[in-house]
Coordinates of C-alpha atoms and ligand atoms in Angstrom, one line a residue:
X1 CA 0.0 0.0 0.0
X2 CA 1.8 3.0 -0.8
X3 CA 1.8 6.3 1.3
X4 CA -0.9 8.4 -0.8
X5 CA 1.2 11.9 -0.5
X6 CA 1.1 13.1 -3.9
X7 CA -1.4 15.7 -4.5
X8 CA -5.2 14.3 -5.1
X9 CA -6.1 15.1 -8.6
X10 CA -5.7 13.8 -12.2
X11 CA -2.1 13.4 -13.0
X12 CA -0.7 10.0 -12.9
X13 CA 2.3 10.7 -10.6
X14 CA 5.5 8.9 -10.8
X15 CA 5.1 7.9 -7.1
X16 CA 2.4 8.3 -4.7
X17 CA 4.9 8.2 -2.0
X18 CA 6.0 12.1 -2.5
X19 CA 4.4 15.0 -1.7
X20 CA 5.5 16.9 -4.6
X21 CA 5.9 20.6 -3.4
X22 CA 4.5 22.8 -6.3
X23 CA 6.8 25.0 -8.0
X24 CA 5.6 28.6 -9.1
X25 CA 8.9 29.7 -11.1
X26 CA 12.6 29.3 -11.9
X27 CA 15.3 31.9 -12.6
X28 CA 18.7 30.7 -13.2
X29 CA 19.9 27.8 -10.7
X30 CA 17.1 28.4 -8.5
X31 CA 13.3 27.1 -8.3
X32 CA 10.6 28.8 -6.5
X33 CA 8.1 27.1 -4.6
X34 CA 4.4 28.5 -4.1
X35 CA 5.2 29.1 -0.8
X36 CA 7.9 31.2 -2.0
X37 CA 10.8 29.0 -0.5
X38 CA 13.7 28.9 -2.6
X39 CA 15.5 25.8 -3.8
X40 CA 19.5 25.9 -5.5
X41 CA 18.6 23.4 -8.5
X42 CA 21.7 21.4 -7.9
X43 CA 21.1 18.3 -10.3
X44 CA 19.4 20.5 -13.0
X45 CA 16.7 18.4 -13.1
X46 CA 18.3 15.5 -14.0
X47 CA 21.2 17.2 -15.6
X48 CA 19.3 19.1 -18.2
X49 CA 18.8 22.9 -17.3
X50 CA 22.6 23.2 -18.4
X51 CA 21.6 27.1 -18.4
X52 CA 19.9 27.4 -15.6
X53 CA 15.9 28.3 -15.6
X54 CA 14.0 31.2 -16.6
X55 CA 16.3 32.4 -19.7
X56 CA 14.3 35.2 -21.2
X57 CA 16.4 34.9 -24.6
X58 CA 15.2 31.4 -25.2
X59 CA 11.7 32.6 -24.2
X60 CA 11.7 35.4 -26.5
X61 CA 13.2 33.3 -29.5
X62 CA 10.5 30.7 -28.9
X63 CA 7.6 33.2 -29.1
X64 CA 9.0 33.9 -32.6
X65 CA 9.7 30.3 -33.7
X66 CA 6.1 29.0 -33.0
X67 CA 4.4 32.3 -34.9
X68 CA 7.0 31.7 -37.7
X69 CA 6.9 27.7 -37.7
X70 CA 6.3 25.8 -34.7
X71 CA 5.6 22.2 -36.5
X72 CA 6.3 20.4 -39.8
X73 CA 6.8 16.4 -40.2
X74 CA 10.3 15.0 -40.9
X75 CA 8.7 12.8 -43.7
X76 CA 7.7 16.1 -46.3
X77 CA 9.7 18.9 -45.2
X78 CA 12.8 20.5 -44.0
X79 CA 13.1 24.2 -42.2
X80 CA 16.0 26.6 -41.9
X81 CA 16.3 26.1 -38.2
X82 CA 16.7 22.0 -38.5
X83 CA 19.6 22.3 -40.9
X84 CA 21.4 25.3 -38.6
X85 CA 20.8 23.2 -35.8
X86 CA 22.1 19.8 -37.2
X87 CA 25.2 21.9 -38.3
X88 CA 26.1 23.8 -34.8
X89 CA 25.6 19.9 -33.2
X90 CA 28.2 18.5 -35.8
X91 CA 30.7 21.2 -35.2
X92 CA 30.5 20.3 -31.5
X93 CA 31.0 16.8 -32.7
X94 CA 33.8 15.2 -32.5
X95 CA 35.6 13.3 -35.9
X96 CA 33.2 12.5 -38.3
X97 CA 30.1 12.6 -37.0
X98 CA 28.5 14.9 -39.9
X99 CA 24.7 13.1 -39.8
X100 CA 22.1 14.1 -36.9
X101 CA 18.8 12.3 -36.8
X102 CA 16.9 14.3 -34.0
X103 CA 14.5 13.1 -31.7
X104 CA 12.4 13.8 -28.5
X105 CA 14.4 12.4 -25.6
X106 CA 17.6 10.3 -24.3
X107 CA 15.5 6.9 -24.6
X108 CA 14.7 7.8 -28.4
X109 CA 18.2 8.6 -28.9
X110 CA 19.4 5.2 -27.6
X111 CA 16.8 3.1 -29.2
X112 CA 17.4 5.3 -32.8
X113 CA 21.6 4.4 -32.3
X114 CA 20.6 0.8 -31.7
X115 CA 18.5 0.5 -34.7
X116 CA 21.2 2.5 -36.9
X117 CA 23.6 0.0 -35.7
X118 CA 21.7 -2.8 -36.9
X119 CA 20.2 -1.1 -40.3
X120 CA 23.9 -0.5 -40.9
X121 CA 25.0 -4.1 -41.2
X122 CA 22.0 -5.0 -42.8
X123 CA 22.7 -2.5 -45.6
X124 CA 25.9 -3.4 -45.8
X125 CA 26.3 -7.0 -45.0
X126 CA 22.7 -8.1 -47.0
X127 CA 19.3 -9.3 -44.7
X128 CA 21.0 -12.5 -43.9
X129 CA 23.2 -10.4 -41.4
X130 CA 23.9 -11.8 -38.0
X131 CA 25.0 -8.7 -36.6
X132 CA 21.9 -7.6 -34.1
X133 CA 23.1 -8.0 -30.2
X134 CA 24.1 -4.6 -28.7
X135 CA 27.0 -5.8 -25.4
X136 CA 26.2 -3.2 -22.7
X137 CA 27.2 -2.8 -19.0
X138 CA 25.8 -3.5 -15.5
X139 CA 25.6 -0.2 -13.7
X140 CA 24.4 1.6 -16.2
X141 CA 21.6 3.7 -17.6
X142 CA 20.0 4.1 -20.9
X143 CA 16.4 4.8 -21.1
X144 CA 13.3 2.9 -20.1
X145 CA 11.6 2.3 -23.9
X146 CA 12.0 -1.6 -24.0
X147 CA 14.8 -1.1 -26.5
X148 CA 16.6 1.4 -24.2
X149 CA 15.8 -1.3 -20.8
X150 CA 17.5 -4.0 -23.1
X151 CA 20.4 -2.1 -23.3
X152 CA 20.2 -0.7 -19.5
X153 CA 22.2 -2.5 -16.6
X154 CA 20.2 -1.2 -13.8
X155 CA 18.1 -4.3 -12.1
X156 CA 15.8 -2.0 -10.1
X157 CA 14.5 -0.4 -13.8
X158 CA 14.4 -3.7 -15.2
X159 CA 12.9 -5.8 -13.0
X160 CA 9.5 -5.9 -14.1
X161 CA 9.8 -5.9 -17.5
X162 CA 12.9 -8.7 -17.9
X163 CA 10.5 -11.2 -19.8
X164 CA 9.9 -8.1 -22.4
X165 CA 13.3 -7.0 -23.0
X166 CA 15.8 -8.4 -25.5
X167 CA 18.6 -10.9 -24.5
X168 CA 21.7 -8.3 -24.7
X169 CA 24.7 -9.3 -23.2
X170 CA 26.0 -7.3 -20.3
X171 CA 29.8 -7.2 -19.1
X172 CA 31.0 -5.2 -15.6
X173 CA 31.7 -1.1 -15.6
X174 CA 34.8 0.8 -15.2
X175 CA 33.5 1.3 -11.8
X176 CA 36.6 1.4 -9.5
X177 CA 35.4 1.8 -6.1
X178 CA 33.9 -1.5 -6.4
X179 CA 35.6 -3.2 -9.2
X180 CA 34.3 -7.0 -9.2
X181 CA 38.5 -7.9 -10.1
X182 CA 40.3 -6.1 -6.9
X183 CA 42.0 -3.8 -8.9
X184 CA 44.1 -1.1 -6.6
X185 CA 44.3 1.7 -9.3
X186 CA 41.5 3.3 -11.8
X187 CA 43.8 2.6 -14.4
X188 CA 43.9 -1.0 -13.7
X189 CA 40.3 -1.5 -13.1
X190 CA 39.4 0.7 -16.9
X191 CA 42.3 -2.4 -18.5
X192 CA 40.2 -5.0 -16.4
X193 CA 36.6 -3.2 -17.8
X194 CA 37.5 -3.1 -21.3
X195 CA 39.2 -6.3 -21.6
X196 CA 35.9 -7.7 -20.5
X197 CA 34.1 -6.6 -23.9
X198 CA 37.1 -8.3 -25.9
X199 CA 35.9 -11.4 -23.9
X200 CA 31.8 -10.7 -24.6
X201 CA 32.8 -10.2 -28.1
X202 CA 34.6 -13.5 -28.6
X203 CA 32.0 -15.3 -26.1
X204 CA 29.3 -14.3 -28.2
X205 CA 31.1 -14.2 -31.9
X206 CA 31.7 -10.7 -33.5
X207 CA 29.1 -11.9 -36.1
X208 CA 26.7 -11.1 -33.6
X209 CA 27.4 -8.0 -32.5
X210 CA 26.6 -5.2 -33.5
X211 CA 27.6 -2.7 -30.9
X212 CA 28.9 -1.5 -27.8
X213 CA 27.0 1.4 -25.9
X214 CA 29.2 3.1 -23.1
X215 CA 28.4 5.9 -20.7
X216 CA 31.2 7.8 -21.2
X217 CA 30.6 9.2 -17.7
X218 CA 27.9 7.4 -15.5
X219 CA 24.6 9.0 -14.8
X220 CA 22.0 8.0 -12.4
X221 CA 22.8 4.4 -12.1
X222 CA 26.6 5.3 -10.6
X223 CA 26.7 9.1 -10.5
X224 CA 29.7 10.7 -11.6
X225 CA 31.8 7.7 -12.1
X226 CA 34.2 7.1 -15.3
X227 CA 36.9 5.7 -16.7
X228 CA 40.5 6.5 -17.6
X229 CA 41.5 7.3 -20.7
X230 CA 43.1 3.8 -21.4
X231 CA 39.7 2.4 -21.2
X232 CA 38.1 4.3 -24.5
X233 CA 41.6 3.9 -26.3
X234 CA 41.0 0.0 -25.9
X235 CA 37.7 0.0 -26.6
X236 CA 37.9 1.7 -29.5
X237 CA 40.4 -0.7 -30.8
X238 CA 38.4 -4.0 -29.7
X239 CA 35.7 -2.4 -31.8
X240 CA 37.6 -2.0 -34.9
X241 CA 39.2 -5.0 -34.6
X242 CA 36.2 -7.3 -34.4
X243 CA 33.8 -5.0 -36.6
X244 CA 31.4 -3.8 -33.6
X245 CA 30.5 -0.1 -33.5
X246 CA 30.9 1.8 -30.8
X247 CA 27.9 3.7 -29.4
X248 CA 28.9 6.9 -26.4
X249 CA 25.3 8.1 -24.5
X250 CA 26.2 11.4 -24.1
X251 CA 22.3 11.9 -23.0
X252 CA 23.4 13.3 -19.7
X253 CA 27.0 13.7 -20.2
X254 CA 27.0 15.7 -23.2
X255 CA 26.6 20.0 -24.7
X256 CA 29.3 20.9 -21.5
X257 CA 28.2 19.5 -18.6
X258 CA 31.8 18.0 -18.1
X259 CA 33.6 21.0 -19.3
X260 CA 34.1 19.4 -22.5
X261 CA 31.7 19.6 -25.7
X262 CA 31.3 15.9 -25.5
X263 CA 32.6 14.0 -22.3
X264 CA 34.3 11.5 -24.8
X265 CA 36.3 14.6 -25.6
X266 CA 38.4 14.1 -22.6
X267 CA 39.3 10.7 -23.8
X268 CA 39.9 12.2 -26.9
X269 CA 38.6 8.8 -29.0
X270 CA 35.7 8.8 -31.3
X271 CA 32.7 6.8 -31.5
X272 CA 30.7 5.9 -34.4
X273 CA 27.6 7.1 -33.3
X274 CA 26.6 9.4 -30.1
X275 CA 23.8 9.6 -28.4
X276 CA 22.2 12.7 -26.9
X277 CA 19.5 14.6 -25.1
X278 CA 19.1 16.5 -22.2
X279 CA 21.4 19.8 -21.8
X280 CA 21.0 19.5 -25.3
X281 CA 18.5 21.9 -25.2
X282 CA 18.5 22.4 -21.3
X283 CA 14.9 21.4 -20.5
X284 CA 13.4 24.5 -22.9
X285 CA 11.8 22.0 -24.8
X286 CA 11.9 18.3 -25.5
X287 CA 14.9 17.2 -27.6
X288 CA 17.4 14.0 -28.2
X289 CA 19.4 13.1 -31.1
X290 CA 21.6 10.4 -32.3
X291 CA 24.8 11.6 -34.1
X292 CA 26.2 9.0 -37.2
X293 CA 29.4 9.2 -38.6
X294 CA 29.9 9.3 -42.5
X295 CA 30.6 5.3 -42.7
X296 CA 27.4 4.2 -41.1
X297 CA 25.3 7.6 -43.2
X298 CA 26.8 6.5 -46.4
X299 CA 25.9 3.0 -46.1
X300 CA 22.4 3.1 -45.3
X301 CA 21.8 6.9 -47.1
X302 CA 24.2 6.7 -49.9
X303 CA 24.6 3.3 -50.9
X304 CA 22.3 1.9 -49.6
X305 CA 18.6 2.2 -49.2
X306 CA 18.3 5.8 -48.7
X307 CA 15.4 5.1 -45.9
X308 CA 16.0 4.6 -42.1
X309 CA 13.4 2.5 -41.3
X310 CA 12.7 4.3 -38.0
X311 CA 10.8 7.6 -37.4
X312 CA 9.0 9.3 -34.8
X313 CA 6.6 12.1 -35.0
X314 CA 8.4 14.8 -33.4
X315 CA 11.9 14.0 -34.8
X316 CA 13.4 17.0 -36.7
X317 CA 10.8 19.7 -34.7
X318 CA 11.7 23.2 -36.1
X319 CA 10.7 25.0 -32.7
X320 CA 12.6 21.9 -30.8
X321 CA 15.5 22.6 -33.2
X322 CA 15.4 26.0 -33.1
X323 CA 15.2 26.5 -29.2
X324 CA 18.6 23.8 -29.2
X325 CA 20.5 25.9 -31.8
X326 CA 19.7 29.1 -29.6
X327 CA 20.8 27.0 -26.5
X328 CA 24.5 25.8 -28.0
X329 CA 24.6 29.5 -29.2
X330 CA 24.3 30.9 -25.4
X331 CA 26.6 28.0 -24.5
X332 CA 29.7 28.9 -26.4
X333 CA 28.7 32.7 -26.3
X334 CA 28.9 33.0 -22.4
X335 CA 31.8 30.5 -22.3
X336 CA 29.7 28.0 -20.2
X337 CA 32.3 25.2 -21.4
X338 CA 35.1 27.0 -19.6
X339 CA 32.7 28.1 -16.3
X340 CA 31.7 23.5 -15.8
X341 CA 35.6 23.0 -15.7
X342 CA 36.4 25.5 -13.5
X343 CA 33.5 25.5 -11.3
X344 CA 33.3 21.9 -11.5
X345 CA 36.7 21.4 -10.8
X346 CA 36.5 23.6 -7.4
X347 CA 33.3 21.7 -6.7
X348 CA 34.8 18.2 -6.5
X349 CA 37.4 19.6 -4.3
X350 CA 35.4 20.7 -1.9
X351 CA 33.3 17.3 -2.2
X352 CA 36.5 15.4 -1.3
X353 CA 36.3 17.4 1.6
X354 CA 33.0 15.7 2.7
X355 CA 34.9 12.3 3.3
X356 CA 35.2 13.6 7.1
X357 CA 31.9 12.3 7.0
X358 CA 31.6 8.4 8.2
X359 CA 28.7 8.4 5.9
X360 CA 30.7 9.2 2.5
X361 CA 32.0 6.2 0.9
X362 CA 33.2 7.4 -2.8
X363 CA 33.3 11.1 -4.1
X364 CA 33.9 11.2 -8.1
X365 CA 32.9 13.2 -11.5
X366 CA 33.9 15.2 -14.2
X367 CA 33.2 19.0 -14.2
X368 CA 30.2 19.6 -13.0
X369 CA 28.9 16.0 -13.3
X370 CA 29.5 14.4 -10.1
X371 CA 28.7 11.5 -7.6
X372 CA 28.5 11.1 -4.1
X373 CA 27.9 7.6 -2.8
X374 CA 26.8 6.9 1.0
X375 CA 27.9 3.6 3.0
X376 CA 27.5 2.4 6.7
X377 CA 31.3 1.7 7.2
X378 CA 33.9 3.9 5.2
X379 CA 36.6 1.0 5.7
X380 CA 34.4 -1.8 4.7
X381 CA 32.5 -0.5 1.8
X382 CA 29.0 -1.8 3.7
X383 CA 26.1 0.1 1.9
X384 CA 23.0 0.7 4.2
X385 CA 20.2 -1.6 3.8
X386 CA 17.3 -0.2 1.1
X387 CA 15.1 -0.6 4.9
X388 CA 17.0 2.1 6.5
X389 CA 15.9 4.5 3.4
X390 CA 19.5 6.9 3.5
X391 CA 18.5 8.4 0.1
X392 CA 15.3 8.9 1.1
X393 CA 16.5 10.8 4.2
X394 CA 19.5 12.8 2.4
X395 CA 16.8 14.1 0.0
X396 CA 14.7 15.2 2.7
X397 CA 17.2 17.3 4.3
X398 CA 18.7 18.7 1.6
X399 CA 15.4 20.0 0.8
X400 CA 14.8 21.8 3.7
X401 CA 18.1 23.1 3.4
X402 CA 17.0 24.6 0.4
X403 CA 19.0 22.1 -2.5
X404 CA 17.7 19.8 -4.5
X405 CA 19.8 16.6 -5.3
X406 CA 19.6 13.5 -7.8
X407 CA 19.3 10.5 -5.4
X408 CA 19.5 6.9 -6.6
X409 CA 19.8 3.3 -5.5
X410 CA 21.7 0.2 -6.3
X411 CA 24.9 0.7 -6.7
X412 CA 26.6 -1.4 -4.3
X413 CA 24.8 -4.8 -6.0
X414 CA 21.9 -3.6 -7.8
X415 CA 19.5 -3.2 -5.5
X416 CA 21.4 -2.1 -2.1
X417 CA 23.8 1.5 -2.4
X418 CA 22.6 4.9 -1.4
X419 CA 23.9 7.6 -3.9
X420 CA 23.4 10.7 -5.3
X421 CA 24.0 13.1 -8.8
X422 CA 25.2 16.5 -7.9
X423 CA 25.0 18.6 -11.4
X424 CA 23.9 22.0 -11.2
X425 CA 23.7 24.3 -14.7
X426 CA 26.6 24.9 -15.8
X427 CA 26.4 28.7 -15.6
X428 CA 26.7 28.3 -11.6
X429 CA 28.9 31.2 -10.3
X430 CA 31.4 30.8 -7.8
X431 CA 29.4 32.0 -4.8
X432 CA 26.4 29.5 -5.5
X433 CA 28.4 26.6 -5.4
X434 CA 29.8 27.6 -2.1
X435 CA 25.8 28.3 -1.4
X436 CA 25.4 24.7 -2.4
X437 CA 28.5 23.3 -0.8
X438 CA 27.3 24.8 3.2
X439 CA 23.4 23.2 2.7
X440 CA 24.9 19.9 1.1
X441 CA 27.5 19.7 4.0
X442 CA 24.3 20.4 6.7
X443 CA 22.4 17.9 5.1
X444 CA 24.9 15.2 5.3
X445 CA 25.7 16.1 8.8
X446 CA 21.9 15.7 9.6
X447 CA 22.0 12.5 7.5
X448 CA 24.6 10.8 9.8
X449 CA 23.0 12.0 13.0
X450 CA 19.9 10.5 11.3
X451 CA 20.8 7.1 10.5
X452 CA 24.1 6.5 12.6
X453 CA 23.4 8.8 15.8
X454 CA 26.8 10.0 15.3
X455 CA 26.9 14.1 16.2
X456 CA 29.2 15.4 13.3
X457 CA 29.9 19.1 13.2
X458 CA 29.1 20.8 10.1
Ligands
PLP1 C1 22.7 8.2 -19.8 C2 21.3 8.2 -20.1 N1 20.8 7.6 -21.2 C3 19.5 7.7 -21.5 C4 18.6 8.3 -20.7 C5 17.1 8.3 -21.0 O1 16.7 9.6 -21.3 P1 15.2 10.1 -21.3 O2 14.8 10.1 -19.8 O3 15.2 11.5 -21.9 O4 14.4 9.1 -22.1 C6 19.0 8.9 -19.5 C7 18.1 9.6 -18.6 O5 18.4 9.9 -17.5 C8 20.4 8.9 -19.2 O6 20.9 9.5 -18.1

């Protein structure tokens, strides 16, 4: 029986456990609620107002875009703002991924770079074409369409729906704090991690696979946590080598929020196809895409075919596209690359600081994409039991400290592991992360009294 807290009236709530405060506005990283308390937005939503909230710009360009040309279908049409867009998303691209097939969302996006993957060796290999299986990780997330949940490693999101979801084969993630091989170093446990899809690949036999999909830097299923760079520069060359395409979800990793363009930019290797959503057009309207690379366009658009078999009705939305060129536009214009490395960088600093708290198991991220994860006993690695509800607590406090985080679950072995995303916009000044630094600190301070008694000073 669940607790009936959401509000009573006709919207199908995610869960009817929450009271859902009602928010009246947003203006830059902070959300008002009707009751005029304030809230520092530090996850973004779920990593997606890169620019923060209330941007008048991208209001006023919006007004303009839906009295010009607000809809058109992909199928008849194209529009000035769909091709400028496509263009500014290439250039941020890395290598050569010139071909952008837009699309509503980060589950789209996946689903789209799986299909391309296997209309690819279809069009190129014939029908008869073995090449469908898609090798992904444990610990990881990439969307909740059945496609997406195939491809997803997170038990807890797939639990319900195993008997729907396609047999993909799933190998263990650069996840260092609690590497399955006892590796001391990251380095060691990124060799161990991407030796492990060389061994899927031969397990399974190259002819049946037809890609690899990689957070390049985890989201919600291990906030914050990634490889290092010797990982994606033997990935990429297991992939060549056995004729597998690599796939990056860049859904919440990607337009900045590491400090880089793309967070596969820091690894400097590049995939054949990206996938992408989110800060991609910072919550202003709904927007994905998946990003191909000449090879894979040629062959299905060039040589082949000439018809993805795959559409959906909102793909290619002018308004969609123009409210995501306007966003990139702000991006580079105000420097907002240069602002999540350097604010991001302070930030993780200061998290590391945090570890003074018997609560704090593993602080990690990239700019301002980062992870904090929460365990009983700091020497032992023991996660709290799912009973004792530590997310659930943490969340509470930080809330009535006035910041919002990303809380998850599972990370220790799918089901037990307390963590939390920490990702506010990207445009967060210095003085508002040190804002959000003091009420995260008194939250977690308040979170160990609450579940281990223990007095800490904040
Ligand atoms: C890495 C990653 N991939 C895919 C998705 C799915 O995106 P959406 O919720 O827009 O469908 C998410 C959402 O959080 C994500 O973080």
């Amino acid at each position: 029986m669940s607790a009936n807290k959401a509000p009573k009236n006709h919207v199908f709530y995610r869960n009817q456990n929450w009271h859902y405060p009602k928010i009246q506005k947003g203006e830059g990283v902070y959300l008002y609620g009707e009751d005029g308390k304030r809230y520092l937005d530090a996850c973004s939503g779920s990593a997606v107002a890169n620019i923060g909230h209330g941007n008048k710009e991208i209001a006023e360009f919006a007004k303009q875009q839906i009295e010009r040309v607000a809809f058109t279908h992909l199928s008849r049409w194209t529009v000035d703002v769909i091709e400028e867009c496509a263009a500014k998303v290439c250039e941020w691209a890395p290598g050569d991924l010139n071909h952008v097939y837009f699309v509503s969302g980060g589950s789209e996006a996946t689903e789209t770079a799986m299909k391309m993957a296997r209309q690819y060796f279809i069009e190129r290999d014939g029908k008869k074409s073995s090449k469908w299986k898609v090798i992904s990780k444990w610990d990881s997330y990439h969307g909740n369409t059945l496609g997406a949940l195939s491809m997803t490693g997170h038990p807890g999101r797939r639990k319900y729906y195993d008997p729907m979801l396609a047999n993909f084969p799933k190998i263990p993630q650069f996840y260092h704090y609690r590497n399955p091989w006892g590796c001391e170093t990251a380095e060691e446990t990124s060799i161990k991690a991407a030796e492990a899809l060389e061994t899927e690949i031969l397990r399974q036999g190259a002819d049946n696979i037809a890609a690899f999909i990689t957070e390049p830097v985890v989201g919600s299923a291990i906030p914050g946590v990634h490889p290092e760079k010797i990982y994606f520069e033997m990935v990429r060359e297991i992939c060549n080598k056995y004729d597998v395409l690599l796939i990056v979800d860049e859904v919440m990793a990607g337009f900045g929020r590491t400090g880089e363009k793309f967070a596969v930019d820091h690894f400097t290797t590049v995939p054949d196809i990206i996938a992408c959503a989110k800060g991609m057009s910072a919550g202003y309207t709904p927007m994905g895409a998946t990003i191909c690379n000449d090879e894979i366009f040629d062959t299905i658009m060039v040589k082949g075919s000439g018809n993805f078999v795959h559409g959906h009705t909102y793909a290619s939305n002018p308004l969609s596209c123009g409210i995501s060129l306007k966003v990139l536009e702000i991006i580079e214009r105000e420097n907002y690359l240069e602002n999540a490395k350097i604010q991001g960088g302070y930030f993780i600093e200061k998290l590391r600081e945090l570890y003074k708290y018997p609560i704090i198991g593993d602080v990690r991220g990239k700019g301002l994409m980062t992870g904090l994860e929460f365990v009983k006993d700091q020497s032992t690695k023991e996660p709290f039991e799912v009973s004792e509800n530590v997310k659930g607590k943490f969340t509470v406090n930080c809330l009535a400290e006035g910041i919002v985080p990303y809380p998850g679950g599972g990370s220790a072995d799918g089901v037990r592991g307390d963590d939390t995303l920490l990702a506010p916009p990207i445009n967060i000044t210095r003085e508002e992360v040190d804002e959000l630094l003091a009420g995260l600190e008194r939250a977690i301070a308040k979170t160990c009294e609450d579940v281990l008694g223990a007095n800490v000073e904040a």
